[in-house]
Coordinates of C-alpha atoms in Angstrom, one line a residue:
M1 CA 125.1 105.7 83.9
Q2 CA 121.5 106.9 84.2
R3 CA 119.2 104.7 86.2
A4 CA 115.5 104.3 86.5
Y5 CA 113.8 102.6 89.6
L6 CA 110.5 101.2 88.4
D7 CA 109.9 98.6 91.2
N8 CA 107.9 100.7 93.6
A9 CA 105.3 97.9 94.3
A10 CA 108.2 95.9 95.9
T11 CA 109.4 98.8 98.0
T12 CA 109.7 102.6 97.8
P13 CA 112.5 105.0 98.5
V14 CA 112.3 106.5 102.0
R15 CA 111.5 110.2 102.0
N16 CA 114.1 112.5 103.4
E17 CA 111.6 114.0 105.9
V18 CA 110.9 110.5 107.2
I19 CA 114.6 109.7 107.7
K20 CA 114.9 113.0 109.6
V21 CA 112.2 112.2 112.1
M22 CA 113.4 108.6 112.5
V23 CA 117.0 109.8 113.2
N24 CA 115.7 112.3 115.7
A25 CA 113.7 109.5 117.5
L26 CA 116.8 107.2 117.5
K27 CA 118.9 110.0 119.1
Y28 CA 116.5 111.5 121.6
S29 CA 113.6 109.1 122.2
F30 CA 115.5 105.9 123.2
G31 CA 113.3 105.1 126.3
N32 CA 111.3 101.9 126.5
P33 CA 107.7 103.0 125.9
S34 CA 106.5 100.6 128.6
S35 CA 108.7 102.3 131.2
T36 CA 106.2 105.0 132.0
Q37 CA 107.5 105.5 135.5
H38 CA 110.1 108.0 134.1
S39 CA 110.2 110.7 131.5
Y40 CA 112.3 108.8 128.9
G41 CA 109.7 106.0 128.7
R42 CA 106.8 108.4 128.7
A43 CA 108.4 110.4 125.8
A44 CA 108.6 107.2 123.8
R45 CA 105.0 106.2 124.7
S46 CA 103.9 109.7 123.6
I47 CA 105.5 109.2 120.2
I48 CA 103.6 105.9 119.7
E49 CA 100.2 107.2 120.7
E50 CA 100.5 110.5 118.8
S51 CA 101.5 108.5 115.7
R52 CA 98.5 106.2 116.2
I53 CA 96.2 109.2 116.4
R54 CA 97.8 110.7 113.3
I55 CA 97.5 107.5 111.3
A56 CA 93.9 107.0 112.3
K57 CA 93.1 110.6 111.2
N58 CA 94.7 109.9 107.8
I59 CA 92.7 106.7 107.1
K60 CA 89.5 108.0 108.9
S61 CA 89.4 105.4 111.7
S62 CA 89.6 105.4 115.5
P63 CA 93.1 105.3 117.1
Y64 CA 92.0 102.2 119.0
E65 CA 91.6 100.3 115.7
I66 CA 95.3 100.6 114.8
I67 CA 97.7 97.9 115.9
F68 CA 101.4 98.2 115.0
T69 CA 103.2 95.2 113.5
S70 CA 106.6 94.4 111.8
G71 CA 104.9 94.8 108.4
G72 CA 102.3 93.4 106.1
T73 CA 103.2 89.7 106.3
E74 CA 102.9 89.6 110.1
A75 CA 99.7 91.7 109.9
N76 CA 98.0 89.3 107.5
N77 CA 99.2 86.3 109.7
I78 CA 97.8 87.9 112.9
I79 CA 94.4 88.5 111.3
L80 CA 94.0 85.1 109.8
R81 CA 95.3 83.1 112.7
S82 CA 93.4 85.2 115.3
A83 CA 90.2 84.8 113.2
V84 CA 90.5 81.0 113.6
I85 CA 91.8 80.8 117.2
D86 CA 89.9 83.7 118.8
L87 CA 86.8 84.3 116.6
K88 CA 86.4 80.5 115.9
V89 CA 86.2 80.9 112.2
Q90 CA 85.6 77.5 110.5
Y91 CA 85.6 78.4 106.9
I92 CA 87.9 80.7 104.9
L93 CA 87.2 82.0 101.4
T94 CA 90.0 83.5 99.5
S95 CA 91.4 83.6 95.9
P96 CA 94.4 82.0 94.2
L97 CA 95.7 85.6 93.4
E98 CA 96.4 86.6 97.0
H99 CA 99.8 87.3 98.5
H100 CA 101.8 84.3 99.9
S101 CA 101.4 85.7 103.4
V102 CA 97.6 84.9 103.0
L103 CA 97.8 81.8 100.9
Q104 CA 100.5 79.9 102.9
T105 CA 98.8 81.0 106.2
V106 CA 95.3 79.7 105.2
L107 CA 96.8 76.4 104.1
D108 CA 98.7 76.1 107.4
L109 CA 95.5 76.8 109.3
C110 CA 93.7 74.2 107.2
C111 CA 96.3 71.6 108.3
K112 CA 96.6 72.6 112.0
Y113 CA 93.0 73.5 112.9
K114 CA 90.9 71.6 110.4
V115 CA 89.7 74.8 108.9
F116 CA 88.0 74.4 105.6
V117 CA 89.4 76.6 102.8
E118 CA 87.9 77.3 99.4
F119 CA 89.1 79.5 96.6
V120 CA 86.8 81.9 94.7
K121 CA 87.0 81.4 91.0
V122 CA 88.9 84.0 88.9
K123 CA 87.4 85.2 85.6
D124 CA 89.3 86.6 82.6
R125 CA 92.1 89.0 83.3
G126 CA 92.1 88.1 87.0
V127 CA 88.7 89.4 87.9
I128 CA 87.3 87.8 91.1
D129 CA 84.0 86.0 90.4
L130 CA 81.6 87.6 92.8
N131 CA 78.8 85.3 91.8
H132 CA 80.9 82.3 92.8
L133 CA 81.7 84.1 96.1
E134 CA 78.0 84.5 96.8
I135 CA 77.3 80.8 96.1
L136 CA 80.1 79.8 98.5
L137 CA 78.9 82.1 101.2
K138 CA 75.3 80.9 101.0
K139 CA 76.3 77.3 100.9
N140 CA 78.1 77.7 104.2
H141 CA 76.1 80.4 105.9
S142 CA 75.6 78.3 109.1
K143 CA 79.4 78.4 109.7
K144 CA 81.7 81.2 111.0
I145 CA 83.2 82.5 107.8
L146 CA 86.2 84.8 107.0
V147 CA 86.5 86.2 103.5
S148 CA 90.1 87.3 102.7
L149 CA 90.4 89.2 99.4
M150 CA 93.0 91.7 98.3
Y151 CA 91.8 95.3 97.6
A152 CA 94.5 95.9 94.9
N153 CA 96.5 93.0 93.5
N154 CA 100.2 93.6 94.1
E155 CA 101.2 92.1 90.7
I156 CA 98.5 93.0 88.2
G157 CA 97.0 96.0 90.0
N158 CA 93.3 94.8 89.7
L159 CA 90.9 96.6 92.1
L160 CA 88.4 94.5 94.0
E161 CA 84.8 95.6 94.0
I162 CA 84.9 96.0 97.7
D163 CA 81.5 97.4 98.3
K164 CA 79.9 94.4 96.6
V165 CA 82.1 92.0 98.6
G166 CA 81.3 93.9 101.8
T167 CA 77.5 93.6 101.1
L168 CA 77.8 89.9 100.4
C169 CA 79.8 89.4 103.7
K170 CA 77.2 91.4 105.7
E171 CA 74.3 89.5 104.2
N172 CA 75.9 86.2 105.1
N173 CA 77.3 87.2 108.5
A174 CA 80.9 86.8 107.4
Y175 CA 84.0 88.6 108.5
F176 CA 85.9 90.6 105.8
H177 CA 89.7 90.8 105.7
S178 CA 91.4 92.7 102.9
D179 CA 95.1 93.0 102.2
T180 CA 95.3 96.7 101.5
I181 CA 99.1 96.9 101.4
Q182 CA 99.2 98.4 97.9
I183 CA 96.4 100.8 98.7
I184 CA 97.1 102.5 102.0
G185 CA 99.3 105.5 101.4
N186 CA 98.9 105.2 97.6
F187 CA 95.1 105.5 97.1
P188 CA 92.2 107.3 98.9
I189 CA 90.9 105.3 101.8
N190 CA 88.2 106.0 104.4
M191 CA 87.8 103.2 106.9
N192 CA 84.5 104.7 108.2
Q193 CA 82.9 104.1 104.9
L194 CA 84.6 100.9 103.9
P195 CA 83.2 97.4 104.7
F196 CA 86.4 95.8 106.1
D197 CA 86.6 94.2 109.5
F198 CA 90.3 93.9 109.1
A199 CA 92.9 95.6 106.8
T200 CA 96.7 95.7 106.6
A201 CA 99.4 98.3 105.8
S202 CA 103.2 98.3 105.4
A203 CA 105.2 101.5 105.6
H204 CA 107.8 100.7 102.9
K205 CA 105.0 100.7 100.3
F206 CA 104.5 104.4 100.8
Y207 CA 108.0 105.9 101.2
G208 CA 108.5 104.8 104.8
P209 CA 110.9 102.4 106.5
K210 CA 110.9 98.6 106.2
G211 CA 110.0 96.5 109.2
I212 CA 106.9 98.4 110.4
G213 CA 103.3 98.2 109.5
F214 CA 99.9 98.1 111.1
I215 CA 96.6 96.2 111.2
F216 CA 93.2 97.9 111.2
I217 CA 90.8 96.0 113.3
R218 CA 87.2 97.1 113.6
E219 CA 86.7 98.4 117.2
K220 CA 83.9 95.9 118.0
L221 CA 86.4 93.0 117.4
I222 CA 89.5 94.3 119.2
K223 CA 88.6 92.9 122.7
K224 CA 88.0 89.4 121.1
I225 CA 91.5 89.2 119.7
K226 CA 94.3 87.8 121.9
S227 CA 98.1 88.0 121.4
L228 CA 99.7 85.2 119.4
I229 CA 103.1 86.2 120.9
T230 CA 103.0 86.0 124.7
G231 CA 105.2 87.9 127.2
G232 CA 103.8 91.4 127.2
N233 CA 100.6 93.5 127.0
Q234 CA 101.7 95.9 124.2
E235 CA 99.3 97.0 121.5
Y236 CA 96.1 96.4 123.5
G237 CA 97.3 92.9 124.3
I238 CA 97.2 91.9 120.6
R239 CA 100.9 92.2 119.7
S240 CA 103.4 91.6 122.5
G241 CA 106.9 93.0 122.3
T242 CA 108.7 96.3 122.8
E243 CA 107.4 98.7 120.1
N244 CA 109.6 99.9 117.2
V245 CA 109.4 103.6 118.2
Y246 CA 111.4 105.0 115.4
G247 CA 109.7 102.8 112.8
I248 CA 106.3 103.9 114.1
I249 CA 107.1 107.6 113.8
G250 CA 108.6 107.0 110.4
L251 CA 105.4 105.2 109.3
S252 CA 103.2 108.0 110.7
E253 CA 105.3 110.7 108.9
A254 CA 105.3 108.8 105.6
L255 CA 101.6 108.2 105.7
H256 CA 100.9 111.9 106.5
L257 CA 103.1 113.1 103.7
S258 CA 101.6 110.7 101.2
Y259 CA 98.1 112.2 101.8
C260 CA 99.3 115.8 102.0
N261 CA 99.7 116.3 98.2
F262 CA 97.8 113.2 97.3
M263 CA 95.8 114.2 94.2
N264 CA 98.8 115.8 92.5
H265 CA 100.8 112.6 93.1
I266 CA 98.0 110.4 91.7
E267 CA 97.7 112.6 88.6
K268 CA 101.4 112.5 88.0
I269 CA 101.6 108.7 88.3
K270 CA 98.5 108.3 86.0
N271 CA 100.2 110.4 83.4
L272 CA 103.4 108.3 83.7
K273 CA 101.4 105.1 83.3
Y274 CA 99.5 106.5 80.3
Y275 CA 102.8 107.5 78.6
C276 CA 104.4 104.2 79.4
I277 CA 101.5 102.2 77.9
S278 CA 101.5 104.4 74.7
E279 CA 105.3 104.0 74.3
L280 CA 105.3 100.3 74.9
K281 CA 102.6 99.8 72.2
K282 CA 104.9 101.5 69.7
I283 CA 107.7 99.1 70.2
I284 CA 105.6 96.0 71.0
P285 CA 102.6 96.4 68.6
N286 CA 100.8 93.2 69.9
I287 CA 101.7 93.7 73.6
I288 CA 99.6 91.7 76.0
F289 CA 98.8 93.4 79.3
N290 CA 98.2 91.2 82.3
G291 CA 95.1 91.5 84.4
L292 CA 93.4 94.9 84.2
S293 CA 96.7 96.8 84.7
D294 CA 96.2 98.8 81.5
S295 CA 92.8 100.0 82.7
F296 CA 92.7 103.4 84.5
D297 CA 89.3 102.6 86.1
Q298 CA 89.8 99.1 87.3
S299 CA 93.4 99.1 88.4
I300 CA 95.6 101.2 90.6
P301 CA 97.8 103.8 88.8
T302 CA 101.0 102.5 90.3
I303 CA 101.2 99.0 88.6
L304 CA 101.5 98.0 84.9
N305 CA 102.0 94.3 84.1
F306 CA 102.6 92.8 80.6
F307 CA 104.2 90.0 78.6
Y308 CA 107.4 90.6 76.7
P309 CA 107.1 88.6 73.5
K310 CA 110.1 86.3 74.1
K311 CA 111.0 83.8 76.8
D312 CA 114.2 85.2 78.4
H313 CA 114.9 84.4 82.1
L314 CA 117.8 86.9 82.0
L315 CA 115.7 89.8 80.7
Y316 CA 115.5 91.4 84.1
F317 CA 119.2 91.3 84.5
H318 CA 119.8 92.6 81.0
L319 CA 117.6 95.6 81.9
D320 CA 119.4 96.0 85.2
L321 CA 122.7 96.2 83.5
M322 CA 121.2 99.0 81.4
G323 CA 120.1 100.8 84.6
I324 CA 116.5 99.7 84.7
A325 CA 115.0 98.2 87.9
I326 CA 111.8 96.3 87.2
S327 CA 110.5 92.9 88.4
K328 CA 108.6 89.9 87.2
G329 CA 106.1 90.1 90.1
S330 CA 105.9 89.9 93.8
S331 CA 109.4 90.3 95.4
C332 CA 108.3 87.8 98.0
S333 CA 108.1 85.1 95.4
S334 CA 111.1 86.0 93.2
R335 CA 113.7 83.7 94.7
T336 CA 114.1 81.7 91.5
L337 CA 114.7 83.1 88.0
K338 CA 112.6 80.6 86.0
K339 CA 109.5 80.4 88.2
V340 CA 106.6 82.5 87.0
S341 CA 104.5 84.0 89.8
H342 CA 101.3 82.1 91.0
V343 CA 99.3 85.2 89.9
I344 CA 100.5 85.1 86.3
Q345 CA 100.1 81.3 86.2
S346 CA 96.5 81.6 87.4
I347 CA 95.4 84.1 84.7
S348 CA 97.5 83.0 81.7
N349 CA 97.4 80.2 79.1
K350 CA 100.2 77.7 78.6
Y351 CA 101.4 79.3 75.3
L352 CA 102.0 82.7 77.0
L353 CA 103.7 81.1 79.9
K354 CA 106.0 79.0 77.7
N355 CA 106.9 81.7 75.1
M356 CA 106.8 85.0 76.9
T357 CA 108.3 86.8 79.9
P358 CA 106.1 88.6 82.4
I359 CA 107.2 92.1 83.5
R360 CA 105.8 94.3 86.3
I361 CA 106.5 98.0 86.1
S362 CA 105.5 100.0 89.2
F363 CA 105.6 103.7 89.4
G364 CA 106.2 106.0 92.3
I365 CA 106.1 109.7 93.1
F366 CA 109.9 110.1 92.4
N367 CA 109.6 108.8 88.9
E368 CA 109.7 111.1 85.9
K369 CA 109.0 110.9 82.2
K370 CA 112.8 110.4 81.6
D371 CA 112.6 107.1 83.5
I372 CA 110.0 105.7 81.0
D373 CA 112.2 107.0 78.1
L374 CA 115.2 105.0 79.6
L375 CA 113.0 101.9 79.8
I376 CA 111.9 102.2 76.2
E377 CA 115.4 102.9 75.1
A378 CA 116.6 99.7 76.9
F379 CA 113.9 97.6 75.3
N380 CA 114.9 99.0 71.9
K381 CA 118.5 98.0 72.5
I382 CA 117.4 94.5 73.6
K383 CA 115.3 94.1 70.5
N384 CA 118.2 95.1 68.3
I385 CA 120.5 92.6 70.0
E386 CA 117.9 89.9 69.5
K387 CA 117.6 90.8 65.8
K388 CA 121.3 90.6 65.3
N389 CA 121.5 87.3 67.1
F390 CA 118.7 86.0 64.9
L391 CA 120.4 87.1 61.7
L392 CA 123.7 85.5 62.8
K393 CA 122.0 82.2 63.5
K394 CA 120.2 82.4 60.2
G395 CA 123.5 83.1 58.4
K396 CA 125.2 80.1 60.0
K397 CA 122.5 77.8 58.8

């Protein structure tokens, strides 16, 4: 059976080149990178620091601004918790559309440290209301503030107006953290020109291994951040624990390869998205796209989110049986079949939530036009089955 993997926003296939460098590191670079008194440890340490330099070069930052973590969830946790504990942040501004690693962490901080949390309003189609953000910043300008807003939404693909947010943060002396996990490795990024104080990345979103990611921390803030996990002085004292050497070299290789042929990859994915939108409109004439995911200027090319015009909790499994891998939204919140993601709930009305099924398609560099054709063919089969079932029920009546 032919299969089509269209859930790249959840995780991407690992490149063969990445697997090769990781296997090599596992075989020949097994030393503890903190054991620098001998050559085995120094070789492992060299891999980490060379990877750090390479990553910094790709995102246009200083190597000292890169801190390795186990992935995006830990990275977001470290930033938010350190902002409160070490930077004495009293007030956090975020949105209801953020990833759970942000939302659940800020609520935990609110309970444990009496930090005040407010949510920026969301306008139609999931657009962050920057006027409301400005009002909230000015209202609390005397406090230490952290703004945490996602650069590209992981479910609906909306792009944040980061320059405007950065200007507002600077004018109101607020720190700016952005979850850039769907961006780094998939979209152009230059940390020297961006207004972030903190940003996060995860290797498995750009064809690298799971279990490894990094934080970008602006150099002026690094010395102010202390480790949340004690017992070592790794990662400039910010993240204790023996480093994941083979994961780090895999991340570095994946990021490097992502940016090597970047414009061609983006063009290919844009074409796939355009083709998918046009084909979906043919079989679902009144299709409703969620957020700005059908906009080529205001969303990332990799994500397309829409409502299928029937409530069917088993739709994802029916598609899977036909060889199509898609999702209803964030994989981190897909434990239950019937629960619609918090993002879709925040931007949709009750009628849509009650009568339709949200679908997220996410494209990657290994997808081809034939994958979209398989998807459309599967939807056509499902529609025909639904039609037959409807006629059977009508006949029985």
